[in-house]
Amino acid sequence: MYKPQNHLYKLLLALFFLSVAGCRNFKNVSINAENRLPSSYDGNTDSTTIADLPVSSFFTDPNLLRLIDTAVTANPDVLSALQRVEIANANLRYNRLQLLPAVDAEARAGLDKYGDYTQNGVGNYDTNLSPNINDKQRIPNPTPDYFLGFKSSWEVDLWGKLRNRKKAAFNRFLASQSGYKMVITSLTAQIATAYYQLLALDNELKTIRENLVLQSNALEIVKIQKLGGRATELAVQQFLAQLKRTKGLEYQVLQQITETENQLNFLTGKFAQSIPRDTSINTLKLPRLLAAGVPSQLLLNRPDIKEAEFELTALKADIKAARAAFFPSLMLSPYIGYNAFKPSVLFDPASLTYGVLGGLTSPLFNKRLVNRAFNLALAQSRTAVYNYQRVILTSFQEVSNSLKGIENYTQFYKQKQDEVQALNNAVSVANDLYLVGRANYLEVITAQRNVLDAKLELANTKKNIFINAINLYRAVGGGWR
């Protein structure tokens, strides 16, 4: 005897085995990154780290702290990073809701005109002739269709696809928070670097103007000596050329000061205005504690390392979700409401209807598309591994360079101080010898030029010490607390 139910069961069973066959050659893939770091920075085994210091403890200049506070609330990059956190948070909430059934209120009205030789047309005609129905149950032709109620759709997360998508969204939310911290850290370092560059330029300008006074006096002396026959026009022109050279340096430094002030204004979200500062860089002291800690602390403190780590975890979850897409998906669509073909009986208790539809879908002909999505997630995850390892290597290098930079520039600064002192003495001696005719004007000019260059280099060296200290603070993960 023919039983169509048997063929239906066979068809469903065949579809199931085909879907399983589509997954049988799938391989489980594991993506892991090594985060092994050396035990110390070139023998430095200090367990303390300046990364734990808040900005207000590391920097003591109130003018600099005000600039940093202003930038945190007004810098465009910071505001953009904050919006990226909001976007990631919205994406997280969206993926959380994907695990829950979607419920929609539905009000529907339709009209169908069935032909006399259709299944519904014949069935409705025959039903209207039945003595078992009343007038309310007679089906009009055309036949209206009214529905008012609720319908839902829910994908049952059999293989963890939706859970892994939520996990990926959660880790990207954490990555966006770390990215925001990294922007704050970088911004703090940029502002502090520009601020100390500005102080160094102020010191250069002060040194240049002091030397302009000395060189102007020397020019006047040589002019007087020329009138007395003790100097030549060549000497006058040489002293004048040196004065003009130094005057040119003054305007060059003034332009650098303007550009640095504008850079600080840009970083703090302001238009051109003067930057308050009243401290000479030569009198400033470095923070007392300049300990880098141990390398493993980078994994906890560096925002960019945490960001790369969260992104790697998110991509691992993406791989699992892409892998789950190979397997069948179960969709349930329950509904409940009032359904009738006459408005007058729509809200009759007898018009209440409910039910549930279930469907099992599996990629078969679009298996190639699902496979492409899986390979894409796999390639992105491998890229994230390499990026994670690159960030760790970069951070270790930055800390090592900054530690050595502080040490070497500090020693260089001490030597340069002695050099400046010796050159100052040389200028004084050269002037005295020139006045008594025991030194020529070239020796005086050379001594003046050497002391000017040495003083300018001294200011730059002190600036480099501070910049390396700032870089160390940023490199170990400080600057965002």
Coordinates of C-alpha atoms in Angstrom, one line a residue:
M1 CA 0.0 0.0 0.0
Y2 CA 1.4 3.5 -1.0
K3 CA 2.3 5.6 2.1
P4 CA 3.5 9.1 1.2
Q5 CA 4.7 9.5 4.8
N6 CA 7.4 6.9 4.3
H7 CA 8.7 8.8 1.3
L8 CA 8.8 12.0 3.3
Y9 CA 10.8 10.4 6.1
K10 CA 13.2 9.0 3.5
L11 CA 13.6 12.4 1.9
L12 CA 14.3 14.0 5.3
L13 CA 16.8 11.3 6.2
A14 CA 18.6 11.7 2.9
L15 CA 18.8 15.4 3.4
F16 CA 20.3 14.9 6.8
F17 CA 23.0 12.5 5.6
L18 CA 23.8 14.8 2.8
S19 CA 24.3 17.7 5.2
V20 CA 26.5 15.5 7.4
A21 CA 28.5 14.4 4.4
G22 CA 29.2 18.0 3.6
C23 CA 31.0 18.3 7.0
R24 CA 32.8 15.0 7.0
N25 CA 36.1 16.3 5.6
F26 CA 36.2 19.3 7.9
K27 CA 39.2 19.5 10.1
N28 CA 39.4 21.1 13.5
V29 CA 42.0 23.9 13.5
S30 CA 43.8 25.4 16.5
I31 CA 45.4 28.9 16.4
N32 CA 47.8 29.7 19.2
A33 CA 50.3 32.4 19.8
E34 CA 53.4 32.2 21.8
N35 CA 53.9 35.0 24.4
R36 CA 57.2 33.9 25.9
L37 CA 59.4 36.9 26.9
P38 CA 62.9 37.1 28.3
S39 CA 63.2 37.2 32.0
S40 CA 64.7 40.6 32.1
Y41 CA 65.7 43.7 30.1
D42 CA 69.4 43.3 29.6
G43 CA 69.9 42.1 33.2
N44 CA 67.4 44.5 34.8
T45 CA 65.4 42.3 37.1
D46 CA 63.6 45.0 39.1
S47 CA 60.0 43.8 39.8
T48 CA 58.6 47.3 40.2
T49 CA 57.2 49.2 37.2
I50 CA 56.3 52.8 36.6
A51 CA 53.3 51.5 34.6
D52 CA 51.3 51.5 37.8
L53 CA 51.9 55.2 38.4
P54 CA 49.1 57.5 37.4
V55 CA 49.9 60.4 35.1
S56 CA 49.6 62.9 37.9
S57 CA 52.3 61.0 39.9
F58 CA 54.7 60.6 36.9
F59 CA 54.5 64.1 35.7
T60 CA 54.7 66.9 38.3
D61 CA 54.5 70.0 36.0
P62 CA 50.9 71.5 36.6
N63 CA 51.0 73.1 33.1
L64 CA 51.7 69.7 31.5
L65 CA 49.0 68.0 33.5
R66 CA 46.4 70.6 32.5
L67 CA 47.3 70.0 28.8
I68 CA 46.9 66.2 29.2
D69 CA 43.5 66.7 31.1
T70 CA 42.3 68.9 28.3
A71 CA 43.3 66.6 25.6
V72 CA 41.6 63.6 27.1
T73 CA 38.3 65.4 26.8
A74 CA 38.8 67.2 23.6
N75 CA 41.2 65.4 21.3
P76 CA 39.5 64.1 18.1
D77 CA 41.4 60.8 18.2
V78 CA 40.3 60.1 21.8
L79 CA 36.7 60.9 20.9
S80 CA 36.9 58.6 17.9
A81 CA 38.3 55.8 20.1
L82 CA 35.5 56.3 22.5
Q83 CA 33.0 56.0 19.7
R84 CA 34.6 52.7 18.6
V85 CA 34.0 51.4 22.1
E86 CA 30.3 52.4 21.8
I87 CA 30.2 50.6 18.4
A88 CA 31.7 47.4 19.8
N89 CA 29.3 47.6 22.8
A90 CA 26.3 47.9 20.4
N91 CA 27.6 44.9 18.4
L92 CA 27.9 42.9 21.6
R93 CA 24.3 43.7 22.6
Y94 CA 23.2 42.7 19.1
N95 CA 24.9 39.3 19.2
R96 CA 23.6 38.6 22.7
L97 CA 20.0 39.1 21.4
Q98 CA 20.7 36.6 18.6
L99 CA 20.6 33.9 21.2
L100 CA 17.1 34.8 22.2
P101 CA 13.9 34.3 20.2
A102 CA 12.8 37.2 18.0
V103 CA 9.2 38.1 18.7
D104 CA 7.2 40.3 16.3
A105 CA 3.6 41.6 16.7
E106 CA 1.8 41.1 13.4
A107 CA -1.4 42.4 12.0
R108 CA -2.2 41.0 8.5
A109 CA -5.1 41.2 6.1
G110 CA -5.4 39.5 2.7
L111 CA -7.9 38.5 0.1
D112 CA -7.9 35.4 -2.2
K113 CA -10.2 34.6 -5.0
Y114 CA -10.1 30.8 -5.6
G115 CA -11.1 29.4 -8.9
D116 CA -13.8 26.8 -9.2
Y117 CA -11.4 24.2 -10.3
T118 CA -8.8 24.6 -7.6
Q119 CA -8.4 22.6 -4.5
N120 CA -9.4 25.4 -2.2
G121 CA -12.2 26.5 -4.5
V122 CA -13.8 23.0 -4.5
G123 CA -13.1 22.4 -0.9
N124 CA -14.7 25.7 0.2
Y125 CA -17.8 25.2 -2.0
D126 CA -18.3 21.7 -0.5
T127 CA -17.7 23.0 3.0
N128 CA -20.4 25.7 2.6
L129 CA -22.9 23.0 1.7
S130 CA -22.3 21.0 4.8
P131 CA -25.0 20.9 7.4
N132 CA -22.4 20.8 10.2
I133 CA -21.5 24.5 10.0
N134 CA -23.3 27.7 10.9
D135 CA -23.6 31.0 9.1
K136 CA -20.5 32.3 10.8
Q137 CA -18.4 29.5 9.5
R138 CA -19.4 29.8 5.9
I139 CA -16.5 30.8 3.7
P140 CA -17.0 33.7 1.4
N141 CA -15.5 33.9 -2.1
P142 CA -13.3 36.0 -2.5
T143 CA -12.0 34.9 0.9
P144 CA -10.5 37.4 3.3
D145 CA -7.7 36.4 5.7
Y146 CA -7.2 38.4 8.9
F147 CA -4.5 37.7 11.5
L148 CA -3.6 39.6 14.7
G149 CA -1.1 38.2 17.1
F150 CA 2.5 37.3 17.7
K151 CA 5.0 35.4 15.6
S152 CA 8.5 34.4 16.7
S153 CA 11.6 32.9 15.1
W154 CA 14.4 31.3 17.0
E155 CA 17.5 29.6 15.8
V156 CA 18.4 26.8 18.3
D157 CA 22.1 27.1 18.9
L158 CA 22.9 23.4 18.4
W159 CA 26.6 23.8 17.6
G160 CA 27.6 27.0 19.4
K161 CA 27.6 29.2 16.4
L162 CA 25.7 32.0 18.0
R163 CA 27.5 31.6 21.3
N164 CA 30.9 31.9 19.6
R165 CA 29.7 35.0 17.7
K166 CA 28.7 36.5 21.0
K167 CA 32.1 35.6 22.5
A168 CA 33.8 37.2 19.5
A169 CA 31.8 40.4 20.0
F170 CA 32.6 40.4 23.7
N171 CA 36.3 40.2 23.1
R172 CA 36.2 42.9 20.4
F173 CA 34.4 45.1 23.0
L174 CA 37.3 44.4 25.3
A175 CA 39.8 45.1 22.5
S176 CA 38.1 48.4 21.8
Q177 CA 38.5 49.4 25.4
S178 CA 42.2 48.5 25.3
G179 CA 42.4 50.5 22.0
Y180 CA 40.9 53.5 23.8
K181 CA 43.5 53.1 26.6
M182 CA 46.2 52.9 23.9
V183 CA 45.1 56.1 22.4
I184 CA 45.2 57.8 25.8
T185 CA 48.7 56.4 26.4
S186 CA 50.0 57.6 23.0
L187 CA 48.3 61.0 23.4
T188 CA 49.9 61.5 26.8
A189 CA 53.3 60.6 25.4
Q190 CA 52.8 62.9 22.4
I191 CA 51.8 65.9 24.6
A192 CA 54.6 65.4 27.1
T193 CA 57.2 65.0 24.3
A194 CA 55.9 68.2 22.6
Y195 CA 55.8 70.0 25.9
Y196 CA 59.5 69.2 26.7
Q197 CA 60.5 70.0 23.2
L198 CA 58.8 73.4 23.7
L199 CA 60.8 73.9 26.9
A200 CA 64.0 72.9 25.2
L201 CA 63.3 75.4 22.4
D202 CA 62.7 78.1 25.0
N203 CA 66.0 77.3 26.5
E204 CA 67.6 77.4 23.0
L205 CA 66.0 80.8 22.4
K206 CA 67.3 82.1 25.7
T207 CA 70.8 80.8 24.9
I208 CA 70.8 82.4 21.4
R209 CA 69.7 85.8 22.7
E210 CA 72.3 85.7 25.4
N211 CA 74.9 85.0 22.7
L212 CA 73.5 87.7 20.5
V213 CA 74.3 90.2 23.3
L214 CA 77.9 88.9 23.6
Q215 CA 78.4 88.8 19.8
S216 CA 77.0 92.4 19.4
N217 CA 79.4 93.6 22.1
A218 CA 82.3 91.8 20.3
L219 CA 81.3 93.4 17.0
E220 CA 81.3 96.9 18.6
I221 CA 84.7 96.2 20.1
V222 CA 86.2 95.2 16.8
K223 CA 84.7 98.2 15.1
I224 CA 86.3 100.4 17.6
Q225 CA 89.6 98.6 17.2
K226 CA 89.3 99.1 13.4
L227 CA 89.0 102.8 13.9
G228 CA 92.2 102.6 16.0
G229 CA 94.0 100.6 13.4
R230 CA 94.1 97.5 15.5
A231 CA 91.7 95.4 13.4
T232 CA 90.8 95.1 9.8
E233 CA 87.5 95.3 7.8
L234 CA 87.8 91.5 7.4
A235 CA 87.6 91.0 11.1
V236 CA 84.5 93.4 11.3
Q237 CA 82.8 91.4 8.5
Q238 CA 83.6 88.0 10.2
F239 CA 82.0 89.2 13.5
L240 CA 79.1 90.7 11.6
A241 CA 78.5 87.4 9.7
Q242 CA 78.6 85.4 13.0
L243 CA 76.0 87.8 14.5
K244 CA 73.7 87.4 11.4
R245 CA 74.1 83.7 11.6
T246 CA 73.0 83.6 15.2
K247 CA 70.2 86.1 14.4
G248 CA 69.0 83.6 11.8
L249 CA 69.1 80.8 14.4
E250 CA 66.8 83.0 16.5
Y251 CA 64.1 83.2 13.9
Q252 CA 64.5 79.5 13.1
V253 CA 63.9 78.6 16.8
L254 CA 60.9 81.1 16.9
Q255 CA 59.3 79.2 14.0
Q256 CA 59.9 75.8 15.7
I257 CA 58.3 77.2 18.9
T258 CA 55.3 78.3 16.9
E259 CA 55.0 74.9 15.2
T260 CA 55.3 73.1 18.6
E261 CA 52.7 75.3 20.2
N262 CA 50.4 74.6 17.3
Q263 CA 51.0 70.9 17.7
L264 CA 50.1 71.0 21.3
N265 CA 47.0 73.1 20.5
F266 CA 46.0 70.5 17.9
L267 CA 46.5 67.6 20.4
T268 CA 44.3 69.4 23.0
G269 CA 41.6 70.3 20.4
K270 CA 42.2 74.0 20.4
F271 CA 43.1 76.6 17.9
A272 CA 46.3 78.6 17.9
Q273 CA 47.1 80.1 21.2
S274 CA 50.1 80.5 23.5
I275 CA 51.0 77.5 25.7
P276 CA 51.5 78.3 29.4
R277 CA 54.9 77.1 30.7
D278 CA 57.2 78.7 33.1
T279 CA 59.8 76.1 34.0
S280 CA 63.3 75.9 32.5
I281 CA 64.1 72.4 31.2
N282 CA 67.6 72.5 32.8
T283 CA 66.1 72.8 36.3
L284 CA 63.5 70.0 35.9
K285 CA 64.1 66.7 37.5
L286 CA 63.2 63.2 36.2
P287 CA 60.7 61.1 38.2
R288 CA 62.4 59.4 41.1
L289 CA 61.2 55.9 40.1
L290 CA 62.2 54.9 36.5
A291 CA 61.9 51.1 36.9
A292 CA 60.7 49.2 33.9
G293 CA 59.7 46.1 35.9
V294 CA 60.0 42.6 34.3
P295 CA 59.0 41.9 30.7
S296 CA 56.1 39.6 31.6
Q297 CA 54.3 42.7 33.1
L298 CA 54.0 44.0 29.5
L299 CA 51.3 41.4 28.9
L300 CA 49.2 42.9 31.7
N301 CA 49.9 46.6 31.3
R302 CA 50.5 47.4 27.6
P303 CA 47.0 48.3 26.1
D304 CA 48.1 47.4 22.6
I305 CA 49.2 43.9 23.7
K306 CA 45.8 43.4 25.4
E307 CA 44.0 44.7 22.4
A308 CA 45.9 42.3 20.1
E309 CA 45.2 39.5 22.5
F310 CA 41.5 40.2 22.7
E311 CA 41.3 40.4 18.9
L312 CA 43.1 37.1 18.6
T313 CA 40.6 35.5 21.0
A314 CA 37.7 37.0 19.0
L315 CA 39.0 35.6 15.8
K316 CA 39.4 32.1 17.4
A317 CA 35.7 32.4 18.3
D318 CA 35.0 33.5 14.7
I319 CA 36.7 30.3 13.5
K320 CA 34.4 28.2 15.7
A321 CA 31.3 30.0 14.5
A322 CA 32.4 29.6 10.9
R323 CA 33.0 25.9 11.6
A324 CA 29.5 25.5 13.1
A325 CA 28.1 27.0 9.9
F326 CA 28.9 23.7 8.1
F327 CA 26.4 21.8 10.3
P328 CA 22.6 21.9 10.1
S329 CA 20.7 24.8 11.6
L330 CA 17.4 24.3 13.5
M331 CA 14.9 27.1 13.2
L332 CA 11.7 27.2 15.3
S333 CA 8.9 29.6 14.4
P334 CA 6.0 29.6 16.9
Y335 CA 3.0 31.8 16.6
I336 CA -0.2 32.7 18.5
G337 CA -3.0 35.1 17.7
Y338 CA -6.5 35.5 16.2
N339 CA -7.1 34.3 12.7
A340 CA -10.4 34.5 10.8
F341 CA -11.9 35.2 7.4
K342 CA -14.5 37.6 8.8
P343 CA -13.7 40.7 10.8
S344 CA -16.9 40.2 13.0
V345 CA -15.5 36.9 14.4
L346 CA -11.8 37.8 14.5
F347 CA -11.8 38.3 18.3
D348 CA -14.1 35.3 19.0
P349 CA -12.4 32.9 21.3
A350 CA -12.9 30.2 18.7
S351 CA -10.6 32.2 16.4
L352 CA -7.6 31.7 18.6
T353 CA -4.8 29.9 16.8
Y354 CA -1.3 28.9 17.7
G355 CA 1.3 26.6 16.4
V356 CA 5.0 26.1 15.8
L357 CA 7.0 25.4 12.7
G358 CA 10.4 23.7 12.7
G359 CA 12.9 23.6 10.0
L360 CA 16.3 22.0 9.6
T361 CA 18.6 23.7 7.0
S362 CA 22.1 22.7 6.0
P363 CA 24.5 24.1 3.5
L364 CA 24.6 21.8 0.4
F365 CA 24.8 23.7 -2.8
N366 CA 26.3 26.8 -1.0
K367 CA 28.9 24.7 0.8
R368 CA 31.6 26.5 -1.2
L369 CA 30.5 29.9 0.1
V370 CA 30.5 28.6 3.7
N371 CA 34.0 27.1 3.1
R372 CA 35.2 30.5 1.9
A373 CA 33.9 32.2 5.0
F374 CA 35.8 29.6 7.2
N375 CA 39.0 30.1 5.3
L376 CA 38.7 33.8 5.6
A377 CA 38.3 33.6 9.4
L378 CA 41.3 31.2 9.5
A379 CA 43.5 33.6 7.6
Q380 CA 42.4 36.5 9.7
S381 CA 43.2 34.6 12.8
R382 CA 46.7 33.7 11.6
T383 CA 47.3 37.4 10.8
A384 CA 46.2 38.2 14.3
V385 CA 48.8 35.8 15.7
Y386 CA 51.5 37.4 13.8
N387 CA 50.3 40.9 14.8
Y388 CA 50.2 39.8 18.5
Q389 CA 53.8 38.5 18.3
R390 CA 54.9 41.7 16.5
V391 CA 53.4 43.9 19.2
I392 CA 55.2 41.9 21.9
L393 CA 58.5 42.2 20.1
T394 CA 58.0 45.9 19.5
S395 CA 57.1 46.6 23.1
F396 CA 60.2 44.8 24.4
Q397 CA 62.4 46.7 22.0
E398 CA 60.9 50.0 23.0
V399 CA 61.5 49.4 26.7
S400 CA 65.1 48.3 26.1
N401 CA 65.8 51.3 23.9
S402 CA 64.3 53.7 26.4
L403 CA 66.2 52.3 29.4
K404 CA 69.5 52.5 27.5
G405 CA 68.6 55.9 26.2
I406 CA 68.0 57.3 29.7
E407 CA 71.3 55.9 30.9
N408 CA 73.4 57.0 27.9
Y409 CA 71.9 60.4 27.5
T410 CA 72.4 61.1 31.3
Q411 CA 76.1 60.3 31.0
F412 CA 76.3 62.4 27.8
Y413 CA 74.6 65.3 29.6
K414 CA 77.2 65.2 32.3
Q415 CA 80.0 65.3 29.8
K416 CA 78.3 68.1 27.9
Q417 CA 78.0 70.2 31.0
D418 CA 81.7 69.9 31.5
E419 CA 82.3 70.8 27.9
V420 CA 80.1 73.9 28.1
Q421 CA 82.0 75.0 31.3
A422 CA 85.3 74.6 29.5
L423 CA 84.1 76.5 26.4
N424 CA 82.8 79.3 28.5
N425 CA 86.2 79.6 30.0
A426 CA 87.7 79.5 26.5
V427 CA 85.5 82.4 25.4
S428 CA 86.6 84.5 28.4
V429 CA 90.2 83.7 27.8
A430 CA 89.9 84.3 24.0
N431 CA 88.4 87.7 24.6
D432 CA 91.1 88.7 27.1
L433 CA 93.9 87.5 24.8
Y434 CA 92.3 89.3 21.8
L435 CA 92.2 92.6 23.7
V436 CA 95.9 92.4 24.5
G437 CA 96.8 91.2 21.0
R438 CA 97.8 87.6 21.8
A439 CA 94.8 86.0 20.0
N440 CA 93.3 86.8 16.6
Y441 CA 89.6 87.4 15.9
L442 CA 89.1 84.0 14.4
E443 CA 89.9 82.3 17.7
V444 CA 87.4 84.6 19.4
I445 CA 84.7 83.8 16.8
T446 CA 85.4 80.1 17.0
A447 CA 85.2 80.1 20.8
Q448 CA 81.9 81.9 20.7
R449 CA 80.4 79.6 18.1
N450 CA 81.6 76.5 19.9
V451 CA 80.0 77.6 23.2
L452 CA 76.7 78.4 21.4
D453 CA 76.6 75.0 19.7
A454 CA 77.5 73.2 23.0
K455 CA 74.8 75.1 24.9
L456 CA 72.2 74.3 22.3
E457 CA 73.2 70.6 22.3
L458 CA 73.1 70.6 26.1
A459 CA 69.4 71.7 26.0
N460 CA 68.7 69.0 23.4
T461 CA 70.4 66.4 25.5
K462 CA 68.3 67.2 28.5
K463 CA 65.2 67.0 26.3
N464 CA 66.3 63.6 25.0
I465 CA 66.6 62.3 28.6
F466 CA 63.0 63.4 29.3
I467 CA 61.7 62.0 26.0
N468 CA 63.3 58.6 26.7
A469 CA 61.7 58.7 30.2
I470 CA 58.3 59.4 28.5
N471 CA 58.9 56.6 26.0
L472 CA 59.7 54.2 28.8
Y473 CA 56.5 55.2 30.7
R474 CA 54.5 54.6 27.5
A475 CA 56.4 51.4 26.5
V476 CA 55.8 49.6 29.8
G477 CA 52.0 50.4 29.6
G478 CA 51.7 53.6 31.6
G479 CA 50.0 56.8 30.8
W480 CA 46.3 55.8 30.6
R481 CA 45.5 55.5 34.3

